[in-house]
PDB file of C-alpha atoms and ligand atoms in Angstrom:
ATOM      1  CA  UNK A   8      52.729 125.692 138.554  1.00  0.00           C
ATOM      2  CA  UNK A   9      52.754 122.430 140.483  1.00  0.00           C
ATOM      3  CA  UNK A  10      51.520 119.258 138.762  1.00  0.00           C
ATOM      4  CA  UNK A  11      49.671 116.639 140.789  1.00  0.00           C
ATOM      5  CA  UNK A  12      48.370 113.385 139.343  1.00  0.00           C
ATOM      6  CA  UNK A  13      44.696 112.581 139.949  1.00  0.00           C
ATOM      7  CA  UNK A  14      44.725 108.810 140.411  1.00  0.00           C
ATOM      8  CA  UNK A  15      44.962 105.941 142.901  1.00  0.00           C
ATOM      9  CA  UNK A  16      46.821 103.731 140.408  1.00  0.00           C
ATOM     10  CA  UNK A  17      50.365 102.900 141.557  1.00  0.00           C
ATOM     11  CA  UNK A  18      51.684 102.237 138.068  1.00  0.00           C
ATOM     12  CA  UNK A  19      50.431 105.595 136.777  1.00  0.00           C
ATOM     13  CA  UNK A  20      52.005 107.403 139.748  1.00  0.00           C
ATOM     14  CA  UNK A  21      55.365 105.647 139.191  1.00  0.00           C
ATOM     15  CA  UNK A  22      55.341 106.464 135.476  1.00  0.00           C
ATOM     16  CA  UNK A  23      54.331 110.107 136.026  1.00  0.00           C
ATOM     17  CA  UNK A  24      57.025 110.467 138.725  1.00  0.00           C
ATOM     18  CA  UNK A  25      59.619 109.096 136.288  1.00  0.00           C
ATOM     19  CA  UNK A  26      58.915 112.051 133.941  1.00  0.00           C
ATOM     20  CA  UNK A  27      60.451 114.313 136.591  1.00  0.00           C
ATOM     21  CA  UNK A  28      57.734 116.900 137.089  1.00  0.00           C
ATOM     22  CA  UNK A  29      55.322 115.328 139.573  1.00  0.00           C
ATOM     23  CA  UNK A  30      54.680 117.378 142.720  1.00  0.00           C
ATOM     24  CA  UNK A  31      51.901 115.422 144.442  1.00  0.00           C
ATOM     25  CA  UNK A  32      48.909 113.107 144.178  1.00  0.00           C
ATOM     26  CA  UNK A  33      45.166 113.493 144.663  1.00  0.00           C
ATOM     27  CA  UNK A  34      42.770 110.590 145.155  1.00  0.00           C
ATOM     28  CA  UNK A  35      39.052 110.334 145.737  1.00  0.00           C
ATOM     29  CA  UNK A  36      36.605 107.501 146.558  1.00  0.00           C
ATOM     30  CA  UNK A  37      35.719 107.002 142.881  1.00  0.00           C
ATOM     31  CA  UNK A  38      39.396 106.675 141.902  1.00  0.00           C
ATOM     32  CA  UNK A  39      39.906 104.189 144.778  1.00  0.00           C
ATOM     33  CA  UNK A  40      36.854 102.196 143.645  1.00  0.00           C
ATOM     34  CA  UNK A  41      38.256 102.127 140.090  1.00  0.00           C
ATOM     35  CA  UNK A  42      41.272 100.295 141.554  1.00  0.00           C
ATOM     36  CA  UNK A  43      38.956  97.893 143.447  1.00  0.00           C
ATOM     37  CA  UNK A  44      39.930  99.393 146.822  1.00  0.00           C
ATOM     38  CA  UNK A  45      37.335  99.779 149.585  1.00  0.00           C
ATOM     39  CA  UNK A  46      39.776 100.228 152.518  1.00  0.00           C
ATOM     40  CA  UNK A  47      42.057 103.032 151.440  1.00  0.00           C
ATOM     41  CA  UNK A  48      44.650 103.009 154.279  1.00  0.00           C
ATOM     42  CA  UNK A  49      47.069 100.585 152.613  1.00  0.00           C
ATOM     43  CA  UNK A  50      46.883 102.336 149.239  1.00  0.00           C
ATOM     44  CA  UNK A  51      47.410 105.785 150.798  1.00  0.00           C
ATOM     45  CA  UNK A  52      50.509 104.513 152.642  1.00  0.00           C
ATOM     46  CA  UNK A  53      51.843 102.982 149.413  1.00  0.00           C
ATOM     47  CA  UNK A  54      51.303 106.224 147.484  1.00  0.00           C
ATOM     48  CA  UNK A  55      52.922 108.308 150.236  1.00  0.00           C
ATOM     49  CA  UNK A  56      55.998 106.092 150.036  1.00  0.00           C
ATOM     50  CA  UNK A  57      56.343 106.943 146.325  1.00  0.00           C
ATOM     51  CA  UNK A  58      56.370 110.719 146.678  1.00  0.00           C
ATOM     52  CA  UNK A  59      57.427 113.294 149.233  1.00  0.00           C
ATOM     53  CA  UNK A  60      54.756 115.657 147.852  1.00  0.00           C
ATOM     54  CA  UNK A  61      51.282 116.059 149.329  1.00  0.00           C
ATOM     55  CA  UNK A  62      48.881 113.119 148.874  1.00  0.00           C
ATOM     56  CA  UNK A  63      45.192 113.918 149.264  1.00  0.00           C
ATOM     57  CA  UNK A  64      43.090 111.205 150.939  1.00  0.00           C
ATOM     58  CA  UNK A  65      39.346 111.759 151.104  1.00  0.00           C
ATOM     59  CA  UNK A  66      37.275 111.327 154.247  1.00  0.00           C
ATOM     60  CA  UNK A  67      34.037 109.375 153.745  1.00  0.00           C
ATOM     61  CA  UNK A  68      32.242 110.189 157.013  1.00  0.00           C
ATOM     62  CA  UNK A  69      29.721 112.994 156.794  1.00  0.00           C
ATOM     63  CA  UNK A  70      28.838 113.435 160.488  1.00  0.00           C
ATOM     64  CA  UNK A  71      30.957 115.857 162.607  1.00  0.00           C
ATOM     65  CA  UNK A  72      32.522 113.461 165.159  1.00  0.00           C
ATOM     66  CA  UNK A  73      33.174 110.621 162.740  1.00  0.00           C
ATOM     67  CA  UNK A  74      34.514 113.028 160.101  1.00  0.00           C
ATOM     68  CA  UNK A  75      37.029 114.457 162.575  1.00  0.00           C
ATOM     69  CA  UNK A  76      38.097 111.025 163.851  1.00  0.00           C
ATOM     70  CA  UNK A  77      38.513 109.669 160.315  1.00  0.00           C
ATOM     71  CA  UNK A  78      40.500 112.737 159.280  1.00  0.00           C
ATOM     72  CA  UNK A  79      42.868 112.407 162.248  1.00  0.00           C
ATOM     73  CA  UNK A  80      43.296 108.704 161.473  1.00  0.00           C
ATOM     74  CA  UNK A  81      44.160 109.398 157.805  1.00  0.00           C
ATOM     75  CA  UNK A  82      46.592 112.140 158.873  1.00  0.00           C
ATOM     76  CA  UNK A  83      48.399 109.597 161.065  1.00  0.00           C
ATOM     77  CA  UNK A  84      49.142 107.311 158.086  1.00  0.00           C
ATOM     78  CA  UNK A  85      52.049 109.406 156.735  1.00  0.00           C
ATOM     79  CA  UNK A  86      53.515 112.881 157.175  1.00  0.00           C
ATOM     80  CA  UNK A  87      52.570 113.955 153.645  1.00  0.00           C
ATOM     81  CA  UNK A  88      48.870 113.043 153.840  1.00  0.00           C
ATOM     82  CA  UNK A  89      46.477 115.923 153.110  1.00  0.00           C
ATOM     83  CA  UNK A  90      42.898 115.462 154.287  1.00  0.00           C
ATOM     84  CA  UNK A  91      40.258 115.906 151.628  1.00  0.00           C
ATOM     85  CA  UNK A  92      36.934 117.143 153.015  1.00  0.00           C
ATOM     86  CA  UNK A  93      33.749 118.060 151.161  1.00  0.00           C
ATOM     87  CA  UNK A  94      32.548 121.670 150.953  1.00  0.00           C
ATOM     88  CA  UNK A  95      29.713 121.223 153.444  1.00  0.00           C
ATOM     89  CA  UNK A  96      29.176 123.085 156.716  1.00  0.00           C
ATOM     90  CA  UNK A  97      30.431 119.982 158.560  1.00  0.00           C
ATOM     91  CA  UNK A  98      33.430 119.869 156.240  1.00  0.00           C
ATOM     92  CA  UNK A  99      34.188 123.538 156.906  1.00  0.00           C
ATOM     93  CA  UNK A 100      33.869 123.169 160.686  1.00  0.00           C
ATOM     94  CA  UNK A 101      36.175 120.143 160.576  1.00  0.00           C
ATOM     95  CA  UNK A 102      38.618 122.051 158.351  1.00  0.00           C
ATOM     96  CA  UNK A 103      38.892 124.775 161.001  1.00  0.00           C
ATOM     97  CA  UNK A 104      39.604 122.257 163.781  1.00  0.00           C
ATOM     98  CA  UNK A 105      42.210 120.400 161.705  1.00  0.00           C
ATOM     99  CA  UNK A 106      43.875 123.635 160.542  1.00  0.00           C
ATOM    100  CA  UNK A 107      44.317 124.589 164.215  1.00  0.00           C
ATOM    101  CA  UNK A 108      46.096 121.243 164.680  1.00  0.00           C
ATOM    102  CA  UNK A 109      48.380 122.029 161.698  1.00  0.00           C
ATOM    103  CA  UNK A 110      46.784 119.276 159.620  1.00  0.00           C
ATOM    104  CA  UNK A 111      46.532 120.300 155.968  1.00  0.00           C
ATOM    105  CA  UNK A 112      43.066 120.115 154.431  1.00  0.00           C
ATOM    106  CA  UNK A 113      42.083 120.068 150.745  1.00  0.00           C
ATOM    107  CA  UNK A 114      38.456 121.192 150.545  1.00  0.00           C
ATOM    108  CA  UNK A 115      36.939 119.386 147.586  1.00  0.00           C
ATOM    109  CA  UNK A 116      33.767 119.494 145.481  1.00  0.00           C
ATOM    110  CA  UNK A 117      34.099 123.273 145.097  1.00  0.00           C
ATOM    111  CA  UNK A 118      31.794 124.655 142.410  1.00  0.00           C
ATOM    112  CA  UNK A 119      31.596 128.386 143.225  1.00  0.00           C
ATOM    113  CA  UNK A 120      33.915 131.231 144.222  1.00  0.00           C
ATOM    114  CA  UNK A 121      31.843 131.883 147.366  1.00  0.00           C
ATOM    115  CA  UNK A 122      32.408 128.298 148.491  1.00  0.00           C
ATOM    116  CA  UNK A 123      36.117 128.873 147.938  1.00  0.00           C
ATOM    117  CA  UNK A 124      35.992 132.010 150.097  1.00  0.00           C
ATOM    118  CA  UNK A 125      34.420 130.012 152.944  1.00  0.00           C
ATOM    119  CA  UNK A 126      37.071 127.299 152.658  1.00  0.00           C
ATOM    120  CA  UNK A 127      39.862 129.889 152.859  1.00  0.00           C
ATOM    121  CA  UNK A 128      38.249 131.479 155.929  1.00  0.00           C
ATOM    122  CA  UNK A 129      38.122 128.016 157.536  1.00  0.00           C
ATOM    123  CA  UNK A 130      41.884 127.690 157.041  1.00  0.00           C
ATOM    124  CA  UNK A 131      42.015 125.215 154.156  1.00  0.00           C
ATOM    125  CA  UNK A 132      45.534 124.649 152.830  1.00  0.00           C
ATOM    126  CA  UNK A 133      44.060 123.774 149.418  1.00  0.00           C
ATOM    127  CA  UNK A 134      40.758 123.993 147.557  1.00  0.00           C
ATOM    128  CA  UNK A 135      39.723 121.921 144.571  1.00  0.00           C
ATOM    129  CA  UNK A 136      37.373 123.587 142.084  1.00  0.00           C
ATOM    130  CA  UNK A 137      36.052 120.963 139.621  1.00  0.00           C
ATOM    131  CA  UNK A 138      36.422 122.725 136.272  1.00  0.00           C
ATOM    132  CA  UNK A 139      35.477 119.822 133.981  1.00  0.00           C
ATOM    133  CA  UNK A 140      32.244 119.084 135.827  1.00  0.00           C
ATOM    134  CA  UNK A 141      31.354 122.798 135.714  1.00  0.00           C
ATOM    135  CA  UNK A 142      32.054 122.892 131.967  1.00  0.00           C
ATOM    136  CA  UNK A 143      29.701 119.902 131.602  1.00  0.00           C
ATOM    137  CA  UNK A 144      26.859 122.038 133.009  1.00  0.00           C
ATOM    138  CA  UNK A 145      27.550 124.888 130.588  1.00  0.00           C
ATOM    139  CA  UNK A 146      29.395 127.040 133.160  1.00  0.00           C
ATOM    140  CA  UNK A 147      32.992 128.078 132.387  1.00  0.00           C
ATOM    141  CA  UNK A 148      34.905 126.191 135.101  1.00  0.00           C
ATOM    142  CA  UNK A 149      38.105 128.186 134.679  1.00  0.00           C
ATOM    143  CA  UNK A 150      36.028 131.383 134.984  1.00  0.00           C
ATOM    144  CA  UNK A 151      35.241 130.323 138.564  1.00  0.00           C
ATOM    145  CA  UNK A 152      38.965 129.765 139.161  1.00  0.00           C
ATOM    146  CA  UNK A 153      39.649 133.307 137.935  1.00  0.00           C
ATOM    147  CA  UNK A 154      37.073 134.669 140.427  1.00  0.00           C
ATOM    148  CA  UNK A 155      38.670 132.648 143.236  1.00  0.00           C
ATOM    149  CA  UNK A 156      42.110 134.040 142.327  1.00  0.00           C
ATOM    150  CA  UNK A 157      40.709 137.583 142.527  1.00  0.00           C
ATOM    151  CA  UNK A 158      39.049 137.005 145.903  1.00  0.00           C
ATOM    152  CA  UNK A 159      42.130 135.332 147.417  1.00  0.00           C
ATOM    153  CA  UNK A 160      44.358 138.123 146.164  1.00  0.00           C
ATOM    154  CA  UNK A 161      41.921 140.814 147.471  1.00  0.00           C
ATOM    155  CA  UNK A 162      42.269 139.462 150.995  1.00  0.00           C
ATOM    156  CA  UNK A 163      45.700 137.823 150.936  1.00  0.00           C
ATOM    157  CA  UNK A 164      44.477 134.259 151.526  1.00  0.00           C
ATOM    158  CA  UNK A 165      47.256 131.703 151.173  1.00  0.00           C
ATOM    159  CA  UNK A 166      44.968 128.763 150.358  1.00  0.00           C
ATOM    160  CA  UNK A 167      46.354 127.088 147.240  1.00  0.00           C
ATOM    161  CA  UNK A 168      44.053 126.450 144.301  1.00  0.00           C
ATOM    162  CA  UNK A 169      44.148 122.908 142.893  1.00  0.00           C
ATOM    163  CA  UNK A 170      42.433 123.001 139.511  1.00  0.00           C
ATOM    164  CA  UNK A 171      40.638 119.620 139.490  1.00  0.00           C
ATOM    165  CA  UNK A 172      38.385 117.608 137.187  1.00  0.00           C
ATOM    166  CA  UNK A 173      40.788 118.390 134.352  1.00  0.00           C
ATOM    167  CA  UNK A 174      39.758 116.804 131.069  1.00  0.00           C
ATOM    168  CA  UNK A 175      42.261 118.097 128.504  1.00  0.00           C
ATOM    169  CA  UNK A 176      45.533 120.056 128.013  1.00  0.00           C
ATOM    170  CA  UNK A 177      43.566 123.287 127.394  1.00  0.00           C
ATOM    171  CA  UNK A 178      42.400 123.172 131.020  1.00  0.00           C
ATOM    172  CA  UNK A 179      46.054 123.012 132.153  1.00  0.00           C
ATOM    173  CA  UNK A 180      47.051 125.830 129.798  1.00  0.00           C
ATOM    174  CA  UNK A 181      44.257 128.126 130.991  1.00  0.00           C
ATOM    175  CA  UNK A 182      44.992 127.280 134.631  1.00  0.00           C
ATOM    176  CA  UNK A 183      48.645 128.253 134.061  1.00  0.00           C
ATOM    177  CA  UNK A 184      47.678 131.511 132.318  1.00  0.00           C
ATOM    178  CA  UNK A 185      45.549 132.397 135.345  1.00  0.00           C
ATOM    179  CA  UNK A 186      48.452 131.601 137.666  1.00  0.00           C
ATOM    180  CA  UNK A 187      46.607 128.823 139.529  1.00  0.00           C
ATOM    181  CA  UNK A 188      48.922 127.141 142.036  1.00  0.00           C
ATOM    182  CA  UNK A 189      48.333 123.506 141.056  1.00  0.00           C
ATOM    183  CA  UNK A 190      46.693 121.379 138.373  1.00  0.00           C
ATOM    184  CA  UNK A 191      45.733 117.835 139.325  1.00  0.00           C
ATOM    185  CA  UNK A 192      45.791 115.934 136.084  1.00  0.00           C
ATOM    186  CA  UNK A 193      44.654 112.449 135.014  1.00  0.00           C
ATOM    187  CA  UNK A 194      47.483 110.259 133.664  1.00  0.00           C
ATOM    188  CA  UNK A 195      45.993 110.248 130.140  1.00  0.00           C
ATOM    189  CA  UNK A 196      46.125 114.064 130.017  1.00  0.00           C
ATOM    190  CA  UNK A 197      49.667 114.207 131.498  1.00  0.00           C
ATOM    191  CA  UNK A 198      50.748 112.123 128.528  1.00  0.00           C
ATOM    192  CA  UNK A 199      49.154 114.585 126.096  1.00  0.00           C
ATOM    193  CA  UNK A 200      50.916 117.637 127.542  1.00  0.00           C
ATOM    194  CA  UNK A 201      54.222 117.188 125.686  1.00  0.00           C
ATOM    195  CA  UNK A 202      52.801 116.039 122.379  1.00  0.00           C
ATOM    196  CA  UNK A 203      52.469 118.230 119.298  1.00  0.00           C
ATOM    197  CA  UNK A 204      52.107 116.854 115.732  1.00  0.00           C
ATOM    198  CA  UNK A 205      54.745 119.292 114.417  1.00  0.00           C
ATOM    199  CA  UNK A 206      57.265 118.047 116.998  1.00  0.00           C
ATOM    200  CA  UNK A 207      56.719 114.471 115.763  1.00  0.00           C
ATOM    201  CA  UNK A 208      56.932 115.518 112.099  1.00  0.00           C
ATOM    202  CA  UNK A 209      60.018 117.652 112.737  1.00  0.00           C
ATOM    203  CA  UNK A 210      61.773 114.816 114.552  1.00  0.00           C
ATOM    204  CA  UNK A 211      60.949 112.338 111.761  1.00  0.00           C
ATOM    205  CA  UNK A 212      62.414 114.744 109.188  1.00  0.00           C
ATOM    206  CA  UNK A 213      65.603 115.324 111.222  1.00  0.00           C
ATOM    207  CA  UNK A 214      66.151 111.574 111.605  1.00  0.00           C
ATOM    208  CA  UNK A 215      65.447 110.883 107.897  1.00  0.00           C
ATOM    209  CA  UNK A 216      67.835 113.669 106.820  1.00  0.00           C
ATOM    210  CA  UNK A 217      70.534 112.315 109.120  1.00  0.00           C
ATOM    211  CA  UNK A 218      70.081 108.792 107.721  1.00  0.00           C
ATOM    212  CA  UNK A 219      70.343 110.138 104.144  1.00  0.00           C
ATOM    213  CA  UNK A 220      73.498 112.093 104.990  1.00  0.00           C
ATOM    214  CA  UNK A 221      75.062 108.944 106.428  1.00  0.00           C
ATOM    215  CA  UNK A 222      74.171 106.973 103.275  1.00  0.00           C
ATOM    216  CA  UNK A 223      75.784 109.613 100.997  1.00  0.00           C
ATOM    217  CA  UNK A 224      78.961 109.555 103.105  1.00  0.00           C
ATOM    218  CA  UNK A 225      79.308 105.745 102.941  1.00  0.00           C
TER     219      UNK A 225
HETATM  220  O1  G3P B  19      39.818 114.430 142.222  1.00  0.00           O
HETATM  221  C1  G3P B  19      38.711 115.211 141.951  1.00  0.00           C
HETATM  222  C2  G3P B  19      38.432 115.518 140.499  1.00  0.00           C
HETATM  223  O2  G3P B  19      39.615 115.706 139.808  1.00  0.00           O
HETATM  224  C3  G3P B  19      37.458 114.589 139.827  1.00  0.00           C
HETATM  225  O3  G3P B  19      37.487 114.660 138.428  1.00  0.00           O
HETATM  226  O4  G3P B  19      36.946 113.722 136.203  1.00  0.00           O
HETATM  227  O5  G3P B  19      35.748 112.851 138.237  1.00  0.00           O
HETATM  228  O6  G3P B  19      35.274 115.137 137.343  1.00  0.00           O
HETATM  229  P1  G3P B  19      36.300 114.056 137.513  1.00  0.00           P
END
């Protein structure tokens, strides 16, 4: 499974990359706003310089012509930019045009398996089902991912599933058990992935035993 980080924060991306298992980055307008950024070009270029993996940059235009022009502009910023488009009819039409130009699209704000089927038919390279937001409404978000996996496998679609809106390590675990291609994970959750109380306790005991053995020897 590939791990992306879901952030527009440079420091978080650098730290996550230093762990050695970062495969890409996803951003969105809310994450940009959190960093105080209203013009995302500079930040997208800076992120693309930090990783050779795909970096999703979200288009803000909602009308067909402006959406296409903005997408082409974002794609020109760096070779590893992936265009994030919303799952709307305009987004799907634009996805098809961009896919024909070999521009990779990540169709976002996916909340149902049928939406995911449409995105695959449009030629999306990636789709982003929002599992945490679905869970918040009482729907099992990872259940939708399972349905998407079944549909894509039924028809041989190569669209990669980015499990998004991840809130905790359990989401990553379940995504991996389902065989989802990618999890895009907030920095706080990335830091929880390796931690287990028994690992900490075990390490403390090993170090204490070693210190005692040294004392006895001296
Ligand atoms: O990047 C899209 C997605 O991960 C958003 O997550 O936490 O705002 O639901 P969240």
